[in-house]
Short mmCIF file of N, CA and C in Angstrom, two decimals:
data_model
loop_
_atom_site.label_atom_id
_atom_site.label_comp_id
_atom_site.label_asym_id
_atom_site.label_seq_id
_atom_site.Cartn_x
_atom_site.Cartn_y
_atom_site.Cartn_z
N UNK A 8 175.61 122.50 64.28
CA UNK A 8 176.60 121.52 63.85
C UNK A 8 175.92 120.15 63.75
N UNK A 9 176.39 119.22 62.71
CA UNK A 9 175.44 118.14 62.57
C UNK A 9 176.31 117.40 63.47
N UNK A 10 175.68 116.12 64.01
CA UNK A 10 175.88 114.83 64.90
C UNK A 10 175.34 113.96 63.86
N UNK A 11 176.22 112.67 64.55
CA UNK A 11 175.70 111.17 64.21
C UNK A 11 176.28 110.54 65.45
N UNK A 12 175.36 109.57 65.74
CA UNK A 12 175.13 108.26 66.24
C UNK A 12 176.36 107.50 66.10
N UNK A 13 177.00 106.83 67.21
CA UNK A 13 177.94 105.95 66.88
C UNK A 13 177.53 104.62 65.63
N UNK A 14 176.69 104.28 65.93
CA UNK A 14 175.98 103.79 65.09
C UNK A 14 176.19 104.06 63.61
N UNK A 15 175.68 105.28 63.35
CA UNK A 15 175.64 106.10 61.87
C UNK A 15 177.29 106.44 61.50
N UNK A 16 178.40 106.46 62.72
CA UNK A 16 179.76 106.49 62.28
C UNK A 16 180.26 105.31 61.97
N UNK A 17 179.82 104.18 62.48
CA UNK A 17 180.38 102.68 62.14
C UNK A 17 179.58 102.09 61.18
N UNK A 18 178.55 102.66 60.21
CA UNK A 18 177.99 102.38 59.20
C UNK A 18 178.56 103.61 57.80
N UNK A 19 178.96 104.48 58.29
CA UNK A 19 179.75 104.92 57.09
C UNK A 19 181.27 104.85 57.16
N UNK A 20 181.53 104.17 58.29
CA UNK A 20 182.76 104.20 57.45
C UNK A 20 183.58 103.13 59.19
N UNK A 21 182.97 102.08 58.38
CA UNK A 21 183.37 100.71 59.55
C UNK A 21 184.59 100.54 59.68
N UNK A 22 185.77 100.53 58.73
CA UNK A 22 186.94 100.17 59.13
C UNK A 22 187.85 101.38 60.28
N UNK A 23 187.39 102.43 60.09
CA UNK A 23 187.71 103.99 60.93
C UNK A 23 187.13 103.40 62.03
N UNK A 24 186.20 103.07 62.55
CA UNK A 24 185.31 103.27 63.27
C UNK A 24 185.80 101.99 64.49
N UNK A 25 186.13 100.71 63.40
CA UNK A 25 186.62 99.77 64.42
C UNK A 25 188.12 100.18 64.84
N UNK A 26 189.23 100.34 64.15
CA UNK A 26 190.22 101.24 64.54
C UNK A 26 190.18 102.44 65.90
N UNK A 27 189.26 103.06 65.97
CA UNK A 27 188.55 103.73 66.99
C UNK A 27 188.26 102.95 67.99
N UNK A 28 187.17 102.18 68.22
CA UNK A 28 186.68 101.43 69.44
C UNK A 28 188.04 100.45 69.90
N UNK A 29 188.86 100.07 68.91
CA UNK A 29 189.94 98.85 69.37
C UNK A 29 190.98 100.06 70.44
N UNK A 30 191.13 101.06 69.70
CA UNK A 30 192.79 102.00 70.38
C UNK A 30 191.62 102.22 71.66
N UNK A 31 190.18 102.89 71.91
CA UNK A 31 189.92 103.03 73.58
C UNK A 31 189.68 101.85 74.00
N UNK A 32 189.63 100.98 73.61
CA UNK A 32 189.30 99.35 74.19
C UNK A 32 190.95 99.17 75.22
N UNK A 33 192.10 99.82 74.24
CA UNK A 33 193.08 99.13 75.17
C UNK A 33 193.57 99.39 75.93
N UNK A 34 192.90 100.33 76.94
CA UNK A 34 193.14 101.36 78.32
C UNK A 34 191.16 100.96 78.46
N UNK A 35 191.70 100.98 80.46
CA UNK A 35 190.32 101.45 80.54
C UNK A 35 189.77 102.71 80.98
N UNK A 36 191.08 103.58 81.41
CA UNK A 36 190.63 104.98 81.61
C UNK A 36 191.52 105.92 80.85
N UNK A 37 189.92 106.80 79.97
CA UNK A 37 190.83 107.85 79.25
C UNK A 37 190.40 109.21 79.80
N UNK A 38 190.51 110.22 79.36
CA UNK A 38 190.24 111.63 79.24
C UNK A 38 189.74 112.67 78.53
N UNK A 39 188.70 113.25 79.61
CA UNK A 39 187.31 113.53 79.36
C UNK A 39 187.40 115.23 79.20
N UNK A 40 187.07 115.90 78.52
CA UNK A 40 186.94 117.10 78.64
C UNK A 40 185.45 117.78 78.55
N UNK A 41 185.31 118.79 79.51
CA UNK A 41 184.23 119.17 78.90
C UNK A 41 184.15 120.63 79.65
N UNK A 42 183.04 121.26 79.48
CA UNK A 42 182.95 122.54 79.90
C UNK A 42 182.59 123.28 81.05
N UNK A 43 182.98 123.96 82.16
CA UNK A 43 182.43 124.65 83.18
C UNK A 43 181.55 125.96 82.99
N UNK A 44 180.91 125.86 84.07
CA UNK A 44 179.69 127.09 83.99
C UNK A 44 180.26 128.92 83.40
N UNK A 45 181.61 128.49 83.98
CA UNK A 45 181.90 130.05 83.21
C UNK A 45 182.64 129.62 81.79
N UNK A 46 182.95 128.95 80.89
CA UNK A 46 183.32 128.20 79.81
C UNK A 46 184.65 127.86 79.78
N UNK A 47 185.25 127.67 81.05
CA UNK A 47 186.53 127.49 80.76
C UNK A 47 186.62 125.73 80.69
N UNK A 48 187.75 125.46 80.27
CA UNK A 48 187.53 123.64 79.94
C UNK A 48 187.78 122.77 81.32
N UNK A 49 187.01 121.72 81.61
CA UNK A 49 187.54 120.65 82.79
C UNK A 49 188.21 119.71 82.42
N UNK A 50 189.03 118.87 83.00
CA UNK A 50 189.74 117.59 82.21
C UNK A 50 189.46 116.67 83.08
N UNK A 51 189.12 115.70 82.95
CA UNK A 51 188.95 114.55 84.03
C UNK A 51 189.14 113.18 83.45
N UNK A 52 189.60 111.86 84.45
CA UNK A 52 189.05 110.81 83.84
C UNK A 52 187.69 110.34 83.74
N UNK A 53 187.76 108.78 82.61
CA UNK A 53 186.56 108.61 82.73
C UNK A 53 186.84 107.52 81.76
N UNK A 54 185.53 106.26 82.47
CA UNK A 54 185.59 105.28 81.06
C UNK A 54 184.52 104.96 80.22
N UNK A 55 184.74 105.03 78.97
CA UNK A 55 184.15 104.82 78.04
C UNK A 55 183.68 103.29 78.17
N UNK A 56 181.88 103.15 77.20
CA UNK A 56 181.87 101.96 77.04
C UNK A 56 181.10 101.75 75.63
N UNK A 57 181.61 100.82 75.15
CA UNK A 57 180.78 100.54 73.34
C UNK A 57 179.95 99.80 73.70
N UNK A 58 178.19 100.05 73.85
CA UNK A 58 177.44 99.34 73.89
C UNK A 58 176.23 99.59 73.55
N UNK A 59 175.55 98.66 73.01
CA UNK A 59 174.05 98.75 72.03
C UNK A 59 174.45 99.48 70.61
N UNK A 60 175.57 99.55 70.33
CA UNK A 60 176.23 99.99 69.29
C UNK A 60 175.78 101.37 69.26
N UNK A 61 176.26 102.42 70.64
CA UNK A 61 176.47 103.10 70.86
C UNK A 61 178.19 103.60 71.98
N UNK A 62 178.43 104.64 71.68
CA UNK A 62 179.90 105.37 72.55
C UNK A 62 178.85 105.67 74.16
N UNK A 63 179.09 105.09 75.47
CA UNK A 63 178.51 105.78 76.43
C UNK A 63 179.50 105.84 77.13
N UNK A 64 179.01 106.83 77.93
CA UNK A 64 179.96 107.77 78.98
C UNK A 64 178.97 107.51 80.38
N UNK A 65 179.47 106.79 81.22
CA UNK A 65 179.34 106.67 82.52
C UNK A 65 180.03 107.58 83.29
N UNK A 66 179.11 107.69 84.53
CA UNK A 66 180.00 108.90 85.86
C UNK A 66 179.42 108.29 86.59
N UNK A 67 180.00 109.27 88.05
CA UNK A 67 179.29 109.36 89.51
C UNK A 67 178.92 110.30 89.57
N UNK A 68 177.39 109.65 90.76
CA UNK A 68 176.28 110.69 90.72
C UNK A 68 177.21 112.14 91.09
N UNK A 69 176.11 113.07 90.32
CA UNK A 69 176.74 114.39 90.51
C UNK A 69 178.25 115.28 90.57
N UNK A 70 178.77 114.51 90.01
CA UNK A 70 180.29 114.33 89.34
C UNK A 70 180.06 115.85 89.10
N UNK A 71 181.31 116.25 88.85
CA UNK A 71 181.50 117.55 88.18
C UNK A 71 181.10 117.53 86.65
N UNK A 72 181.78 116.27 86.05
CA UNK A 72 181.73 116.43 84.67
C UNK A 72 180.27 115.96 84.35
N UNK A 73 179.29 115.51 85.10
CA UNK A 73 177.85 115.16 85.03
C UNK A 73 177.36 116.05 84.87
N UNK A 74 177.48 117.37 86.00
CA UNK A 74 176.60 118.39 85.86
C UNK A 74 177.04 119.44 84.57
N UNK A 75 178.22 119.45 84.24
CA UNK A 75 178.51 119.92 83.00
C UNK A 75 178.07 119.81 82.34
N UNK A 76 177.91 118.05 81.59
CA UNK A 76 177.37 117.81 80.17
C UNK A 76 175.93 118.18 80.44
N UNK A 77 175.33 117.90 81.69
CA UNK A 77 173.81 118.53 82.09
C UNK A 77 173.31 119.95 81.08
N UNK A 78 174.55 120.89 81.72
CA UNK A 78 174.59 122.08 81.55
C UNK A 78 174.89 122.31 79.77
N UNK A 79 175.52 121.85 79.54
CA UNK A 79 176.26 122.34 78.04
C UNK A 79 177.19 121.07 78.01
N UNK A 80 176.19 120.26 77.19
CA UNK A 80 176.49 118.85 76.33
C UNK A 80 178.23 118.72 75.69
N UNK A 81 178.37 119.54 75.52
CA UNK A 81 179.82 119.65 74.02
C UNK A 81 180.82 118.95 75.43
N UNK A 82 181.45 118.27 74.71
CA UNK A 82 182.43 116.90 75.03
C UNK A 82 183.82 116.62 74.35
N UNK A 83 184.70 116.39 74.69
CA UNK A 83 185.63 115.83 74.18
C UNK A 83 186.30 114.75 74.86
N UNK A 84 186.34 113.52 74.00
CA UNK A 84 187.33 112.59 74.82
C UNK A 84 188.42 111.71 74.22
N UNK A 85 189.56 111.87 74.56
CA UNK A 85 190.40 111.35 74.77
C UNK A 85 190.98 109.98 75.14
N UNK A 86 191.73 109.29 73.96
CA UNK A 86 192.19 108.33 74.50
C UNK A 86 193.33 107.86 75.38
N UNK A 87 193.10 106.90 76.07
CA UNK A 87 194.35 106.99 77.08
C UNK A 87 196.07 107.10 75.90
N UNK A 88 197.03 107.75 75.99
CA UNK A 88 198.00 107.41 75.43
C UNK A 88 198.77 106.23 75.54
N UNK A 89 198.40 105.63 77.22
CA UNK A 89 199.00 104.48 77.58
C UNK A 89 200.62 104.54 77.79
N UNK A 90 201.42 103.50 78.63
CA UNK A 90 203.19 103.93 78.75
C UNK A 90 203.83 104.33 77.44
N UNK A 91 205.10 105.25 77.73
CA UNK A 91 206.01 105.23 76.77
C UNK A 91 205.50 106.79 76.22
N UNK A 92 206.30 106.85 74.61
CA UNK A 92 205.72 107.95 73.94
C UNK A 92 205.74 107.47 72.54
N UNK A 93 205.85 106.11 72.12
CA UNK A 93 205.42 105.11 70.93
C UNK A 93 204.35 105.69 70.35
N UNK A 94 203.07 105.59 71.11
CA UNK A 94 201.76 105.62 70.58
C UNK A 94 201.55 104.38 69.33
N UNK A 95 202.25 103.26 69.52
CA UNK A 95 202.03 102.61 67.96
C UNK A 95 200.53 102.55 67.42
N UNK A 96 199.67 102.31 68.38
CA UNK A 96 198.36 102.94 67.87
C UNK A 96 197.58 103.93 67.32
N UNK A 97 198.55 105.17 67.66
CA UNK A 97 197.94 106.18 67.17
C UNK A 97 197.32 107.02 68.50
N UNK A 98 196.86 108.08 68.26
CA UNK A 98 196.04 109.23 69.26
C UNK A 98 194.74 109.41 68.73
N UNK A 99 193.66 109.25 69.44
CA UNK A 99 192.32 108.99 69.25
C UNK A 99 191.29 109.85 69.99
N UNK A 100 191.07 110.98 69.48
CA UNK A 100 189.53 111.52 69.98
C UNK A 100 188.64 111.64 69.34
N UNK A 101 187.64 111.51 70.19
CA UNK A 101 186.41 111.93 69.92
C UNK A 101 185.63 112.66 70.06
N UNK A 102 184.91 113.84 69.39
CA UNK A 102 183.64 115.03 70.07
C UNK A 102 182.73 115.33 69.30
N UNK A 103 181.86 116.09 70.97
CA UNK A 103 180.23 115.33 70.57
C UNK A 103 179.38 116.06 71.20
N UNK A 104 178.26 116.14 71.53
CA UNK A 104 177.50 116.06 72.43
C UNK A 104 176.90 114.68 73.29
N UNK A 105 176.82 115.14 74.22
CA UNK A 105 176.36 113.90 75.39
C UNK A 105 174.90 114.29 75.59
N UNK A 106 173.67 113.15 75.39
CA UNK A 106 172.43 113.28 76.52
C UNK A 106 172.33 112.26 77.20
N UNK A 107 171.69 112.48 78.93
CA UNK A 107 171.98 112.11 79.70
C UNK A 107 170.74 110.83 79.22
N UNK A 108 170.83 109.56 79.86
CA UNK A 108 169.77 108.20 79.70
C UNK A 108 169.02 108.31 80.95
N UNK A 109 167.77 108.89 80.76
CA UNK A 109 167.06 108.42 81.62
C UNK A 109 165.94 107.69 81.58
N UNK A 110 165.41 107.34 80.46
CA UNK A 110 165.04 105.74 80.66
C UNK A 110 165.10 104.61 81.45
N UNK A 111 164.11 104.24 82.25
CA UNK A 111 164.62 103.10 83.22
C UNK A 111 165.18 101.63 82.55
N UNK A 112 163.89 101.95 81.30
CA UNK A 112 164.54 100.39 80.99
C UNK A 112 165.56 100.09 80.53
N UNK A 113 166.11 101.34 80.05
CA UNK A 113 167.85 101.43 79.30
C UNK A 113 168.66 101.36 80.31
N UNK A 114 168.11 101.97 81.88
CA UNK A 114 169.04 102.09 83.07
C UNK A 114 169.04 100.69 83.20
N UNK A 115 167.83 100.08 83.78
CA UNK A 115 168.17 98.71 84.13
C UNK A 115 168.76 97.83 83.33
N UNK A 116 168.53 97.84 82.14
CA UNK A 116 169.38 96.79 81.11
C UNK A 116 171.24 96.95 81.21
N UNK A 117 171.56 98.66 81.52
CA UNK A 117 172.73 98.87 81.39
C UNK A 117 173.42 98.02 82.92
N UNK A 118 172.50 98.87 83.75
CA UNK A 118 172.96 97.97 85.20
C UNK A 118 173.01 96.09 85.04
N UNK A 119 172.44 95.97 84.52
CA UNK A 119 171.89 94.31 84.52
C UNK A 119 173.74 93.61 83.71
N UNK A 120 174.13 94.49 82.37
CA UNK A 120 175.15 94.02 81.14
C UNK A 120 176.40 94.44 81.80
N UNK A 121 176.69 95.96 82.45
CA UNK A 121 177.86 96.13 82.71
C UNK A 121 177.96 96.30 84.31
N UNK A 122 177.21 95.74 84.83
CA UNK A 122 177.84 95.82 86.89
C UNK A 122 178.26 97.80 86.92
N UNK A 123 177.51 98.26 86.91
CA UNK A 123 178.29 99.65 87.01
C UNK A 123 178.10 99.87 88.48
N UNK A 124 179.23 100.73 89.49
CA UNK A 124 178.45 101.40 90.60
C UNK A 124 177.21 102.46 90.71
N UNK A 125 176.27 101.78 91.71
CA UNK A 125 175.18 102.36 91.09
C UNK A 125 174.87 102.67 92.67
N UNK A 126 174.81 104.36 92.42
CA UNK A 126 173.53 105.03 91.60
C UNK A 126 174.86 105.93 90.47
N UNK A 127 174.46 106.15 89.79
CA UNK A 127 175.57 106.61 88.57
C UNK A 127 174.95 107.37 87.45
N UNK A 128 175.32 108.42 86.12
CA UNK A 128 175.46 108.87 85.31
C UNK A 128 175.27 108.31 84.18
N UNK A 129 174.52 108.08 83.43
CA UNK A 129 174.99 107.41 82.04
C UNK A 129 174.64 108.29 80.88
N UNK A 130 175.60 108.46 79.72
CA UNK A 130 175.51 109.59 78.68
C UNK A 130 175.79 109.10 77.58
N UNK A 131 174.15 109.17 76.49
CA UNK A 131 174.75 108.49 75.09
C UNK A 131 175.23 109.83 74.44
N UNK A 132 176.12 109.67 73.80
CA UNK A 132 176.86 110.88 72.95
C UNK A 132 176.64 110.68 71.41
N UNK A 133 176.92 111.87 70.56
CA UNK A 133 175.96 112.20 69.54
C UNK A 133 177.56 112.64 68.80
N UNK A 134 177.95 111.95 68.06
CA UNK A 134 179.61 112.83 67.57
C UNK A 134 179.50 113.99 66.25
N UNK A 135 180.43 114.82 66.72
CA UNK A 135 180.83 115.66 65.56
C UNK A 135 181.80 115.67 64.76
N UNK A 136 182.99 114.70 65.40
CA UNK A 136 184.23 114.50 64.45
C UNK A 136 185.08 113.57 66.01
N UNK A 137 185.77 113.03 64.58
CA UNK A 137 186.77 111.97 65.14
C UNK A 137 187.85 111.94 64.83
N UNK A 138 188.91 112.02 65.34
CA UNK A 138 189.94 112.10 64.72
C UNK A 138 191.15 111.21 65.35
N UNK A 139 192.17 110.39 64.27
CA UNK A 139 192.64 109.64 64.31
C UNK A 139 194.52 110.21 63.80
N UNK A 140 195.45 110.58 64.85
CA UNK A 140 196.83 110.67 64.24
C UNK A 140 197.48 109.61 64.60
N UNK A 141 198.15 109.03 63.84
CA UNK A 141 199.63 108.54 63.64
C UNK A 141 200.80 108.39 62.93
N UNK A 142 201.68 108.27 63.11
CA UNK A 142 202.78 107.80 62.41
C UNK A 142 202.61 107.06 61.06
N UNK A 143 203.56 107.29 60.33
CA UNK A 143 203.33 106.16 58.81
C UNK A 143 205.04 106.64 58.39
N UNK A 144 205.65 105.07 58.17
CA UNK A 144 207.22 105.05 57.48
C UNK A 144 207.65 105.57 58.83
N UNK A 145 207.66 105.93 60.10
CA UNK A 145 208.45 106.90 61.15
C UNK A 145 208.61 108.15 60.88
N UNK A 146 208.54 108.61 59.68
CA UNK A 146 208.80 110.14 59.29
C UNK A 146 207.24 110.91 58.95
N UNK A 147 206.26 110.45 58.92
CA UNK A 147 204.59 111.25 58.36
C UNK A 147 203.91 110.59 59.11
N UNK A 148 203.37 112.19 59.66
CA UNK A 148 202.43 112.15 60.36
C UNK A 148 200.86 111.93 59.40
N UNK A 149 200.33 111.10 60.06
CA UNK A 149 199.07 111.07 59.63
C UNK A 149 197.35 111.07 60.17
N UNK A 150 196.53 112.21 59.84
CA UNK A 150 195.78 112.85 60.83
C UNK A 150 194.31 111.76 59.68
N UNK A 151 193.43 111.25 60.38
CA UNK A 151 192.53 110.72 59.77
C UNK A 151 191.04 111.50 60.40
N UNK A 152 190.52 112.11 59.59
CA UNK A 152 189.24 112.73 60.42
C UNK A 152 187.81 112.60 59.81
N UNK A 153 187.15 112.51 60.59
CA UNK A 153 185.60 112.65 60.10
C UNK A 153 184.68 112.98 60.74
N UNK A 154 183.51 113.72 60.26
CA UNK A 154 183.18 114.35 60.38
C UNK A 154 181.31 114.32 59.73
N UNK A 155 180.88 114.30 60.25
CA UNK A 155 178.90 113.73 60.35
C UNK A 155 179.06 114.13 58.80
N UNK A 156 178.31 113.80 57.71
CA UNK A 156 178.24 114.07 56.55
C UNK A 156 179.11 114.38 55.51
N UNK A 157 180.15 114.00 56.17
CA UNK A 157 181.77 113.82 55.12
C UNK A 157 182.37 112.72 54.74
N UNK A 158 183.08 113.11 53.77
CA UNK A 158 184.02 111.38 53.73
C UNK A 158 184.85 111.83 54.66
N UNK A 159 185.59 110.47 54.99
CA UNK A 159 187.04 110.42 55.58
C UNK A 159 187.75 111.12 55.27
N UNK A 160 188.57 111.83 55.93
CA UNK A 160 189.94 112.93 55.43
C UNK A 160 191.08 112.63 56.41
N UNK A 161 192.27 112.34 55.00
CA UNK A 161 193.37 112.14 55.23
C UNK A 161 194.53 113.09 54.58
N UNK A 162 195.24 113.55 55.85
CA UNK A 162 196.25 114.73 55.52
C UNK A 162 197.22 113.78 55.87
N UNK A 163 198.81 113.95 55.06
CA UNK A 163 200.23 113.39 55.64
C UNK A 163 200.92 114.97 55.63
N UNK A 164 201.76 114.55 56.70
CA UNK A 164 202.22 115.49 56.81
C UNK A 164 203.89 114.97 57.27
N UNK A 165 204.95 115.52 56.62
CA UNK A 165 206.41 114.97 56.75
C UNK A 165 206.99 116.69 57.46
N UNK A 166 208.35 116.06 57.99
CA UNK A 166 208.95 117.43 58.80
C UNK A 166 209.50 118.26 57.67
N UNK A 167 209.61 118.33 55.93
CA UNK A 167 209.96 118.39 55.18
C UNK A 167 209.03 119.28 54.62
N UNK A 168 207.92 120.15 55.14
CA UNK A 168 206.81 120.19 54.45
C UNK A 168 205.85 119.42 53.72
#
């Protein structure tokens, strides 16, 4: 399956992309999925951070969901929905693969920009698709997706067929 770079998603197609970083910007904890050793799915929190114009995924040491992505990278995350059942923003995931940063000088720069508790996890992720639903008029649903080497795709969908 191909990946891109957060990077390579906010260069093809910037206005998606900032729409994206703004809806997880406005929670700071969303929901993380990823895989256990026998393949069944984990769900956990977790917060996202946009930086070096990359999506990273911070943990604690030896977290469950650490040794996962260790194990078998494939990721999904979730934006917080936040109160209510509005969503005026929309519902926002993202999936990917995660590799873990072990670079010191990327460690120390990250420790130095965001105060993280440390000793900690850090995971740049590699996406496979993004996908964006909301509302449009109150009556159509609208699913916005993309996908490493595609255009944007937009389905509406009304309770009407």
């Amino acid at each position: 399956m191909t990946s891109s770079s957060w990077a390579d998603f906010r260069t093809a197609e910037p206005a998606f992309a900032e729409t994206v970083r703004k809806r997880f910007q406005l929670y700071r904890h969303h929901v993380l999925a990823t895989l256990r050793k026998d393949g069944s799915p984990r769900v956990t929190g977790l917060e996202v951070d946009f930086r070096y114009d990359e999506l990273l995924l911070g943990m604690m040491p030896n977290s469950r969901k650490a040794l996962d992505l260790r194990r078998d990278p494939r990721f999904a995350v979730q934006a917080n929905p936040g109160a209510g059942a509005e969503m005026a923003d929309g519902d926002v995931r993202i999936s990917g693969r995660a590799a873990e940063v072990t670079d010191p000088a990327t460690l120390a720069r990250f420790i130095e920009d965001a105060s993280p508790p440390v000793p900690f996890h850090l995971f740049r992720t590699e996406l496979t698709e993004v996908v964006h639903t909301g509302l449009e008029g109150g009556d159509t649903l609208v699913v916005r997706v993309w996908r490493p080497g595609h255009p944007l795709r937009t389905v509406r969908r009304t309770n009407d067929g």
